């Protein structure tokens, strides 16, 4: 029967493709093999063969649709343009906040000097204001920590896009050893890094009642 004689030939074709590429068979080649199989059995179909033929047609359509959809996403553009641009924008944010913080602290120092010269109640009020300004200046550190989280996420997305491109091109096979988010994040050498997770989002942060309850538990 045609289907029986075609199968060894198709298996040989797959093996030849694998040896020629020294790796996984590309998706385009898989689609070609499936199409060849359908053509080879068209003249000798039973009811079971007909169902298999329909399933194979669906598989070919799925492969072509997947390639079309992935091409529309333009993974190469995401990797080469959008993500690097996002990195540059985040670097600009860090630079701008650092510059603003320097100005912020410089003004606070000048106000502190004025407070010393003024003295009295007004001087004391100015000292309180400058203290609040110094305390608020840690926004740069908080911003930097949050941006670091975003950069790590971008790195994770970039690696996944690169891997997707390679799989679609037949240069790599998906497996369970793919890098996780933790693998792609830069190492934190601080001795207490396991205790530090950066600033919490407002809806996730502890409120004053939570803090008071924690302090009361130590009594």
Backbone as numpy.savetxt, mean C-alpha at the origin, in Angstrom:
# Nx Ny Nz CAx CAy CAz Cx Cy Cz
-10.25 -40.42 -30.39 -11.10 -39.21 -30.39 -10.22 -37.97 -30.39
-10.75 -36.89 -30.98 -9.95 -35.68 -31.12 -9.49 -35.14 -29.79
-10.39 -35.14 -28.79 -10.03 -34.58 -27.49 -8.93 -35.37 -26.84
-8.97 -36.72 -27.04 -7.97 -37.57 -26.40 -6.61 -37.40 -27.05
-6.60 -37.29 -28.40 -5.32 -37.13 -29.09 -4.76 -35.73 -28.93
-5.63 -34.74 -28.72 -5.16 -33.37 -28.61 -4.52 -33.10 -27.27
-4.97 -33.80 -26.21 -4.50 -33.50 -24.86 -2.99 -33.67 -24.71
-2.39 -34.82 -25.16 -0.93 -34.93 -25.02 -0.20 -33.83 -25.77
-0.73 -33.47 -26.96 -0.08 -32.41 -27.73 -0.11 -31.09 -26.98
-1.24 -30.79 -26.34 -1.36 -29.55 -25.58 -0.45 -29.56 -24.36
-0.35 -30.72 -23.71 0.55 -30.83 -22.56 1.99 -30.60 -22.99
2.34 -31.13 -24.18 3.69 -30.90 -24.70 3.91 -29.42 -24.97
2.87 -28.76 -25.49 2.98 -27.32 -25.77 3.23 -26.54 -24.49
2.49 -26.88 -23.43 2.68 -26.21 -22.14 4.10 -26.41 -21.63
4.58 -27.65 -21.73 5.93 -27.96 -21.24 6.98 -27.20 -22.05
6.78 -27.11 -23.37 7.73 -26.38 -24.21 7.75 -24.90 -23.84
6.56 -24.32 -23.60 6.49 -22.92 -23.20 7.19 -22.69 -21.87
6.98 -23.60 -20.92 7.61 -23.47 -19.60 9.13 -23.53 -19.72
9.63 -24.46 -20.53 11.08 -24.60 -20.69 11.66 -23.39 -21.42
10.91 -22.87 -22.40 11.42 -21.74 -23.18 11.51 -20.49 -22.33
10.55 -20.31 -21.42 10.53 -19.10 -20.59 11.26 -19.27 -19.29
11.68 -20.50 -18.97 12.37 -20.80 -17.71 11.56 -20.30 -16.51
10.28 -20.38 -16.58 9.45 -19.91 -15.48 7.99 -20.16 -15.78
7.10 -19.37 -15.16 5.66 -19.57 -15.35 5.22 -19.23 -16.76
4.16 -19.84 -17.22 3.60 -19.57 -18.54 2.78 -18.29 -18.47
2.97 -17.39 -19.44 2.25 -16.11 -19.45 0.76 -16.34 -19.66
-0.04 -15.39 -19.19 -1.49 -15.52 -19.30 -1.94 -15.58 -20.76
-1.29 -14.79 -21.64 -1.64 -14.84 -23.06 -1.45 -16.25 -23.62
-0.37 -16.91 -23.21 -0.12 -18.28 -23.67 -1.18 -19.24 -23.13
-1.59 -19.02 -21.88 -2.65 -19.86 -21.30 -3.93 -19.73 -22.11
-4.29 -18.49 -22.46 -5.49 -18.27 -23.26 -5.38 -18.96 -24.61
-4.20 -18.90 -25.21 -4.00 -19.56 -26.49 -4.14 -21.06 -26.39
-3.61 -21.63 -25.32 -3.71 -23.08 -25.12 -5.16 -23.50 -24.93
-5.91 -22.73 -24.13 -7.32 -23.06 -23.91 -8.10 -22.97 -25.21
-7.82 -21.92 -26.00 -8.50 -21.78 -27.30 -8.18 -22.96 -28.21
-6.92 -23.37 -28.21 -6.51 -24.52 -29.02 -7.24 -25.78 -28.59
-7.39 -25.96 -27.27 -8.10 -27.13 -26.76 -9.55 -27.14 -27.21
-10.20 -25.98 -27.16 -11.60 -25.91 -27.58 -11.74 -26.24 -29.06
-10.82 -25.72 -29.88 -10.87 -26.00 -31.31 -10.69 -27.48 -31.60
-9.81 -28.13 -30.82 -9.49 -29.53 -31.07 -10.64 -30.47 -30.75
-11.55 -30.06 -29.86 -12.62 -30.98 -29.46 -13.97 -30.62 -30.06
-14.01 -29.58 -30.91 -15.30 -29.14 -31.45 -15.98 -30.22 -32.29
-15.21 -31.08 -32.94 -15.81 -32.08 -33.80 -16.20 -33.35 -33.09
-15.98 -33.46 -31.81 -16.23 -34.72 -31.10 -16.75 -34.43 -29.70
-17.98 -33.94 -29.62 -18.52 -33.46 -28.35 -19.64 -34.36 -27.84
-19.53 -34.76 -26.58 -20.63 -35.38 -25.86 -21.29 -34.30 -25.03
-22.33 -34.64 -24.27 -22.97 -33.64 -23.42 -22.01 -33.13 -22.36
-21.17 -34.03 -21.82 -20.17 -33.61 -20.83 -19.12 -32.73 -21.48
-18.69 -33.13 -22.68 -17.69 -32.33 -23.40 -18.23 -30.95 -23.70
-19.52 -30.88 -24.04 -20.12 -29.59 -24.36 -20.07 -28.66 -23.16
-20.36 -29.20 -21.99 -20.30 -28.38 -20.77 -18.86 -27.92 -20.52
-17.90 -28.83 -20.71 -16.50 -28.46 -20.54 -16.09 -27.40 -21.54
-16.60 -27.54 -22.77 -16.31 -26.56 -23.82 -16.81 -25.19 -23.42
-18.02 -25.13 -22.86 -18.59 -23.86 -22.41 -17.77 -23.26 -21.27
-17.34 -24.12 -20.35 -16.53 -23.65 -19.24 -15.21 -23.07 -19.74
-14.62 -23.73 -20.73 -13.36 -23.24 -21.29 -13.55 -21.91 -22.00
-14.67 -21.76 -22.70 -14.96 -20.48 -23.34 -15.08 -19.37 -22.29
-15.76 -19.69 -21.19 -15.88 -18.71 -20.10 -14.51 -18.35 -19.54
-13.63 -19.35 -19.43 -12.29 -19.10 -18.91 -11.51 -18.16 -19.81
-11.61 -18.38 -21.13 -10.91 -17.51 -22.08 -11.44 -16.08 -21.97
-12.77 -15.94 -21.91 -13.35 -14.60 -21.77 -12.90 -13.93 -20.47
-12.85 -14.72 -19.40 -12.43 -14.17 -18.11 -10.99 -13.67 -18.18
-10.11 -14.46 -18.81 -8.70 -14.06 -18.92 -8.57 -12.77 -19.71
-9.26 -12.70 -20.85 -9.16 -11.49 -21.68 -9.76 -10.28 -20.96
-10.89 -10.47 -20.27 -11.51 -9.37 -19.53 -10.61 -8.89 -18.40
-9.97 -9.85 -17.72 -9.06 -9.48 -16.62 -7.91 -8.64 -17.14
-7.34 -9.04 -18.26 -6.23 -8.27 -18.84 -6.69 -6.88 -19.24
-7.89 -6.79 -19.82 -8.41 -5.49 -20.24 -8.63 -4.57 -19.04
-9.21 -5.12 -17.98 -9.48 -4.32 -16.79 -8.18 -3.88 -16.11
-7.21 -4.77 -16.04 -5.94 -4.41 -15.41 -5.21 -3.37 -16.25
-5.28 -3.51 -17.57 -4.65 -2.51 -18.44 -5.30 -1.15 -18.25
-6.63 -1.13 -18.02 -7.33 0.13 -17.80 -6.89 0.80 -16.51
-6.51 -0.01 -15.52 -6.01 0.55 -14.25 -4.67 1.22 -14.44
-3.92 0.80 -15.47 -2.59 1.33 -15.77 -1.65 1.18 -14.57
-1.36 -0.07 -14.16 -0.49 -0.27 -12.99 0.89 0.34 -13.15
1.41 0.36 -14.38 2.73 0.97 -14.60 2.69 2.46 -14.30
1.58 3.11 -14.66 1.44 4.54 -14.38 1.35 4.79 -12.89
0.61 3.91 -12.17 0.52 4.05 -10.72 1.90 3.96 -10.09
2.68 2.97 -10.56 4.01 2.73 -9.99 4.99 3.84 -10.36
4.95 4.30 -11.62 5.96 5.22 -12.12 5.60 6.69 -11.97
4.31 7.00 -11.81 3.89 8.40 -11.79 3.15 8.78 -10.51
2.00 8.13 -10.28 1.15 8.56 -9.17 1.83 8.40 -7.81
2.42 7.24 -7.55 3.03 7.01 -6.24 4.24 7.91 -6.01
5.18 8.04 -6.98 6.28 8.99 -6.77 5.79 10.42 -6.55
4.73 10.81 -7.27 4.18 12.16 -7.07 3.64 12.31 -5.65
2.96 11.28 -5.16 2.43 11.32 -3.79 3.57 11.42 -2.78
4.66 10.69 -3.02 5.82 10.79 -2.14 6.36 12.22 -2.11
6.46 12.84 -3.28 6.97 14.21 -3.37 6.06 15.19 -2.63
4.76 15.00 -2.78 3.81 15.88 -2.10 3.95 15.74 -0.58
4.11 14.52 -0.10 4.27 14.31 1.35 5.58 14.89 1.85
6.64 14.78 1.06 7.91 15.41 1.43 7.75 16.92 1.54
6.96 17.50 0.62 6.72 18.94 0.66 5.94 19.33 1.92
5.00 18.49 2.33 4.23 18.75 3.56 5.16 18.75 4.76
6.06 17.77 4.83 7.00 17.69 5.95 7.89 18.92 5.99
8.40 19.34 4.82 9.27 20.52 4.76 8.51 21.78 5.18
7.26 21.91 4.73 6.47 23.10 5.07 6.16 23.15 6.56
5.83 22.02 7.16 5.53 22.01 8.59 6.79 22.29 9.42
7.94 21.80 8.94 9.19 22.08 9.65 9.50 23.57 9.61
9.29 24.19 8.45 9.54 25.63 8.33 8.58 26.42 9.20
7.30 26.03 9.19 6.32 26.73 10.02 6.63 26.58 11.50
7.11 25.41 11.89 7.45 25.18 13.30 8.61 26.07 13.73
9.60 26.24 12.86 10.74 27.11 13.18 10.27 28.54 13.43
9.37 29.03 12.57 8.84 30.39 12.75 8.03 30.46 14.04
7.23 29.45 14.27 6.38 29.35 15.46 7.22 29.45 16.73
8.31 28.69 16.81 9.17 28.68 17.99 9.95 29.98 18.13
10.34 30.56 17.00 11.08 31.83 17.04 10.20 32.94 17.64
8.92 32.98 17.22 8.00 33.97 17.77 7.77 33.72 19.26
7.67 32.45 19.65 7.46 32.12 21.06 8.64 32.60 21.91
9.86 32.45 21.40 11.04 32.92 22.14 11.02 34.43 22.29
10.62 35.13 21.23 10.55 36.60 21.32 9.49 37.03 22.34
8.35 36.35 22.35 7.31 36.68 23.32 7.78 36.39 24.74
8.57 35.33 24.90 9.08 35.00 26.23 10.02 36.09 26.73
10.85 36.62 25.82 11.74 37.72 26.19 10.94 38.96 26.58
9.90 39.24 25.80 9.04 40.38 26.11 8.36 40.20 27.47
7.95 38.98 27.78 7.30 38.71 29.06 8.24 39.00 30.22
9.52 38.64 30.06 10.50 38.92 31.11 10.66 40.42 31.31
10.64 41.17 30.21 10.82 42.63 30.30 9.59 43.32 30.88
8.42 42.81 30.55 7.18 43.44 31.02 6.95 43.17 32.50
7.10 41.91 32.90 6.91 41.55 34.31 5.45 41.69 34.73
5.21 41.51 36.01 3.86 41.67 36.55 2.88 40.65 36.01
1.60 40.98 36.14 0.55 40.07 35.70 0.57 39.87 34.18
0.81 40.98 33.46 0.85 40.86 32.00 2.00 39.96 31.55
3.14 40.12 32.22 4.28 39.27 31.88 3.99 37.81 32.17
3.30 37.56 33.29 2.95 36.19 33.65 2.00 35.57 32.62
1.04 36.39 32.16 0.12 35.89 31.14 0.85 35.55 29.84
1.82 36.41 29.49 2.60 36.13 28.28 3.40 34.84 28.43
3.95 34.61 29.62 4.68 33.37 29.87 3.77 32.15 29.70
2.54 32.27 30.21 1.59 31.17 30.06 1.26 30.92 28.59
1.14 32.00 27.82 0.85 31.87 26.40 2.00 31.20 25.65
3.23 31.61 25.99 4.39 31.01 25.31 4.54 29.53 25.68
4.21 29.22 26.93 4.26 27.81 27.34 3.28 26.97 26.52
2.09 27.50 26.31 1.10 26.79 25.49 1.58 26.66 24.05
2.27 27.67 23.56 2.80 27.60 22.19 3.87 26.52 22.08
4.74 26.44 23.08 5.77 25.39 23.06 5.13 24.00 23.10
4.10 23.87 23.94 3.44 22.57 24.05 2.76 22.18 22.73
2.21 23.18 22.04 1.51 22.90 20.78 2.47 22.64 19.63
3.74 23.00 19.82 4.70 22.86 18.72 5.02 21.41 18.38
4.55 20.48 19.21 4.81 19.07 18.90 3.96 18.57 17.74
3.16 19.49 17.14 2.35 19.07 15.99 3.22 18.57 14.86
4.46 19.11 14.77 5.34 18.66 13.69 5.69 17.18 13.85
5.99 16.78 15.09 6.30 15.36 15.32 5.10 14.47 15.01
3.92 14.93 15.45 2.70 14.14 15.20 2.44 14.03 13.70
2.58 15.17 13.00 2.39 15.15 11.55 3.38 14.22 10.88
4.63 14.29 11.31 5.66 13.43 10.73 5.36 11.95 10.93
4.88 11.59 12.12 4.55 10.18 12.39 3.40 9.70 11.51
2.40 10.55 11.35 1.25 10.15 10.52 1.66 10.04 9.05
2.50 10.97 8.60 2.96 10.90 7.21 3.81 9.66 6.99
4.61 9.29 7.99 5.41 8.07 7.88 4.51 6.86 7.68
3.38 6.83 8.39 2.43 5.73 8.21 1.90 5.71 6.78
1.58 6.90 6.25 1.06 6.97 4.88 2.11 6.52 3.88
3.36 6.96 4.08 4.45 6.56 3.18 4.62 5.05 3.19
4.54 4.44 4.37 4.65 2.98 4.46 3.52 2.30 3.69
2.32 2.87 3.79 1.19 2.31 3.05 1.40 2.44 1.55
1.93 3.58 1.12 2.22 3.76 -0.30 3.26 2.75 -0.78
4.26 2.49 0.05 5.27 1.50 -0.31 4.65 0.12 -0.47
3.71 -0.20 0.41 3.01 -1.49 0.33 2.21 -1.59 -0.97
1.48 -0.50 -1.30 0.69 -0.48 -2.54 1.61 -0.59 -3.76
2.72 0.14 -3.72 3.66 0.11 -4.84 4.19 -1.31 -5.09
4.54 -2.01 -4.02 5.05 -3.37 -4.15 3.98 -4.30 -4.71
2.73 -4.12 -4.26 1.65 -4.96 -4.76 1.37 -4.69 -6.24
1.41 -3.43 -6.64 1.19 -3.08 -8.05 2.29 -3.68 -8.92
3.53 -3.57 -8.45 4.66 -4.14 -9.19 4.48 -5.66 -9.32
4.08 -6.29 -8.26 3.88 -7.75 -8.28 2.74 -8.13 -9.22
1.67 -7.35 -9.21 0.55 -7.61 -10.11 0.98 -7.52 -11.56
1.78 -6.50 -11.89 2.26 -6.34 -13.25 3.10 -7.53 -13.69
3.95 -8.01 -12.78 4.82 -9.13 -13.11 4.02 -10.43 -13.28
3.00 -10.62 -12.46 2.17 -11.82 -12.58 1.40 -11.81 -13.90
0.83 -10.66 -14.25 0.07 -10.55 -15.49 0.97 -10.77 -16.70
2.22 -10.31 -16.62 3.16 -10.49 -17.72 3.78 -11.88 -17.74
3.42 -12.72 -16.76 3.96 -14.07 -16.72 5.36 -14.16 -16.19
5.84 -13.11 -15.50 7.20 -13.11 -14.98 7.28 -13.61 -13.54
6.13 -13.80 -12.92 6.13 -14.20 -11.52 4.85 -14.96 -11.22
4.92 -15.89 -10.30 3.76 -16.67 -9.90 3.32 -16.23 -8.52
2.02 -15.99 -8.34 1.51 -15.61 -7.02 1.71 -16.78 -6.06
2.19 -16.46 -4.85 2.38 -17.51 -3.85 2.08 -16.95 -2.47
2.29 -17.76 -1.46 1.96 -17.35 -0.09 3.11 -16.63 0.58
4.22 -16.43 -0.15 5.38 -15.79 0.45 5.45 -14.31 0.13
4.35 -13.74 -0.37 4.34 -12.32 -0.71 4.60 -11.48 0.54
5.25 -10.33 0.33 5.59 -9.46 1.46 4.33 -8.89 2.09
4.36 -8.80 3.40 3.25 -8.20 4.13 3.55 -6.73 4.37
2.58 -6.02 4.94 2.76 -4.61 5.27 3.93 -4.43 6.22
4.05 -5.33 7.20 5.13 -5.22 8.19 6.50 -5.39 7.54
6.57 -6.24 6.51 7.85 -6.47 5.82 8.33 -5.22 5.12
7.40 -4.39 4.64 7.76 -3.24 3.83 7.98 -1.98 4.66
7.60 -1.98 5.91 7.78 -0.80 6.75 9.23 -0.69 7.20
9.79 0.53 7.25 11.17 0.69 7.70 11.33 0.25 9.14
12.49 -0.33 9.44 12.75 -0.83 10.79 12.85 0.33 11.77
12.27 0.17 12.95 12.34 1.17 14.01 13.34 0.68 15.04
14.47 1.40 15.16 15.57 0.96 16.01 15.41 1.40 17.46
14.35 2.16 17.79 14.19 2.64 19.16 13.93 1.46 20.10
14.55 1.47 21.28 14.38 0.34 22.20 12.95 0.13 22.65
12.16 1.20 22.66 10.77 1.08 23.10 9.81 1.15 21.92
10.30 0.77 20.72 9.48 0.90 19.52 8.22 0.05 19.59
8.28 -1.07 20.34 7.10 -1.92 20.44 5.98 -1.27 21.23
6.32 -0.19 21.96 5.31 0.52 22.75 4.78 1.75 22.02
5.41 2.11 20.90 5.09 3.35 20.21 4.36 3.04 18.91
3.18 3.59 18.77 2.39 3.34 17.57 1.97 4.64 16.89
2.60 5.75 17.26 2.24 7.01 16.66 0.94 7.56 17.23
0.54 8.76 16.82 -0.68 9.38 17.36 -1.92 8.63 16.90
-2.88 8.53 17.82 -4.15 7.87 17.48 -5.07 8.87 16.79
-5.97 8.35 15.97 -6.98 9.20 15.37 -7.94 9.66 16.47
-8.55 10.85 16.31 -9.41 11.40 17.37 -10.48 10.43 17.85
-11.12 9.70 16.92 -12.19 8.80 17.34 -11.66 7.57 18.05
-10.34 7.31 17.94 -9.75 6.14 18.58 -9.00 6.49 19.87
-8.76 7.76 20.07 -7.96 8.18 21.23 -8.76 8.07 22.52
-8.05 7.88 23.64 -8.69 7.87 24.95 -9.15 9.27 25.31
-10.35 9.38 25.89 -10.81 10.68 26.35 -10.39 10.90 27.80
-10.73 12.06 28.34 -10.30 12.39 29.69 -10.88 11.42 30.72
-12.10 10.95 30.51 -12.70 9.99 31.45 -11.90 8.69 31.48
-11.43 8.25 30.31 -10.61 7.03 30.26 -9.31 7.21 31.03
-8.70 8.39 30.86 -7.44 8.68 31.55 -7.65 8.75 33.06
-8.73 9.42 33.48 -9.03 9.52 34.92 -9.26 8.14 35.52
-9.98 7.28 34.79 -10.24 5.93 35.29 -8.96 5.13 35.42
-8.04 5.32 34.46 -6.76 4.61 34.53 -5.96 5.06 35.74
-5.91 6.38 35.97 -5.16 6.90 37.12 -5.79 6.44 38.43
-7.12 6.38 38.47 -7.80 5.95 39.69 -7.51 4.49 40.00
-7.24 3.69 38.96 -6.97 2.26 39.19 -5.65 2.03 39.92
-4.78 3.06 39.93 -3.49 2.91 40.61 -3.59 3.23 42.11
-4.72 3.82 42.53 -4.88 4.20 43.95 -5.12 2.97 44.82
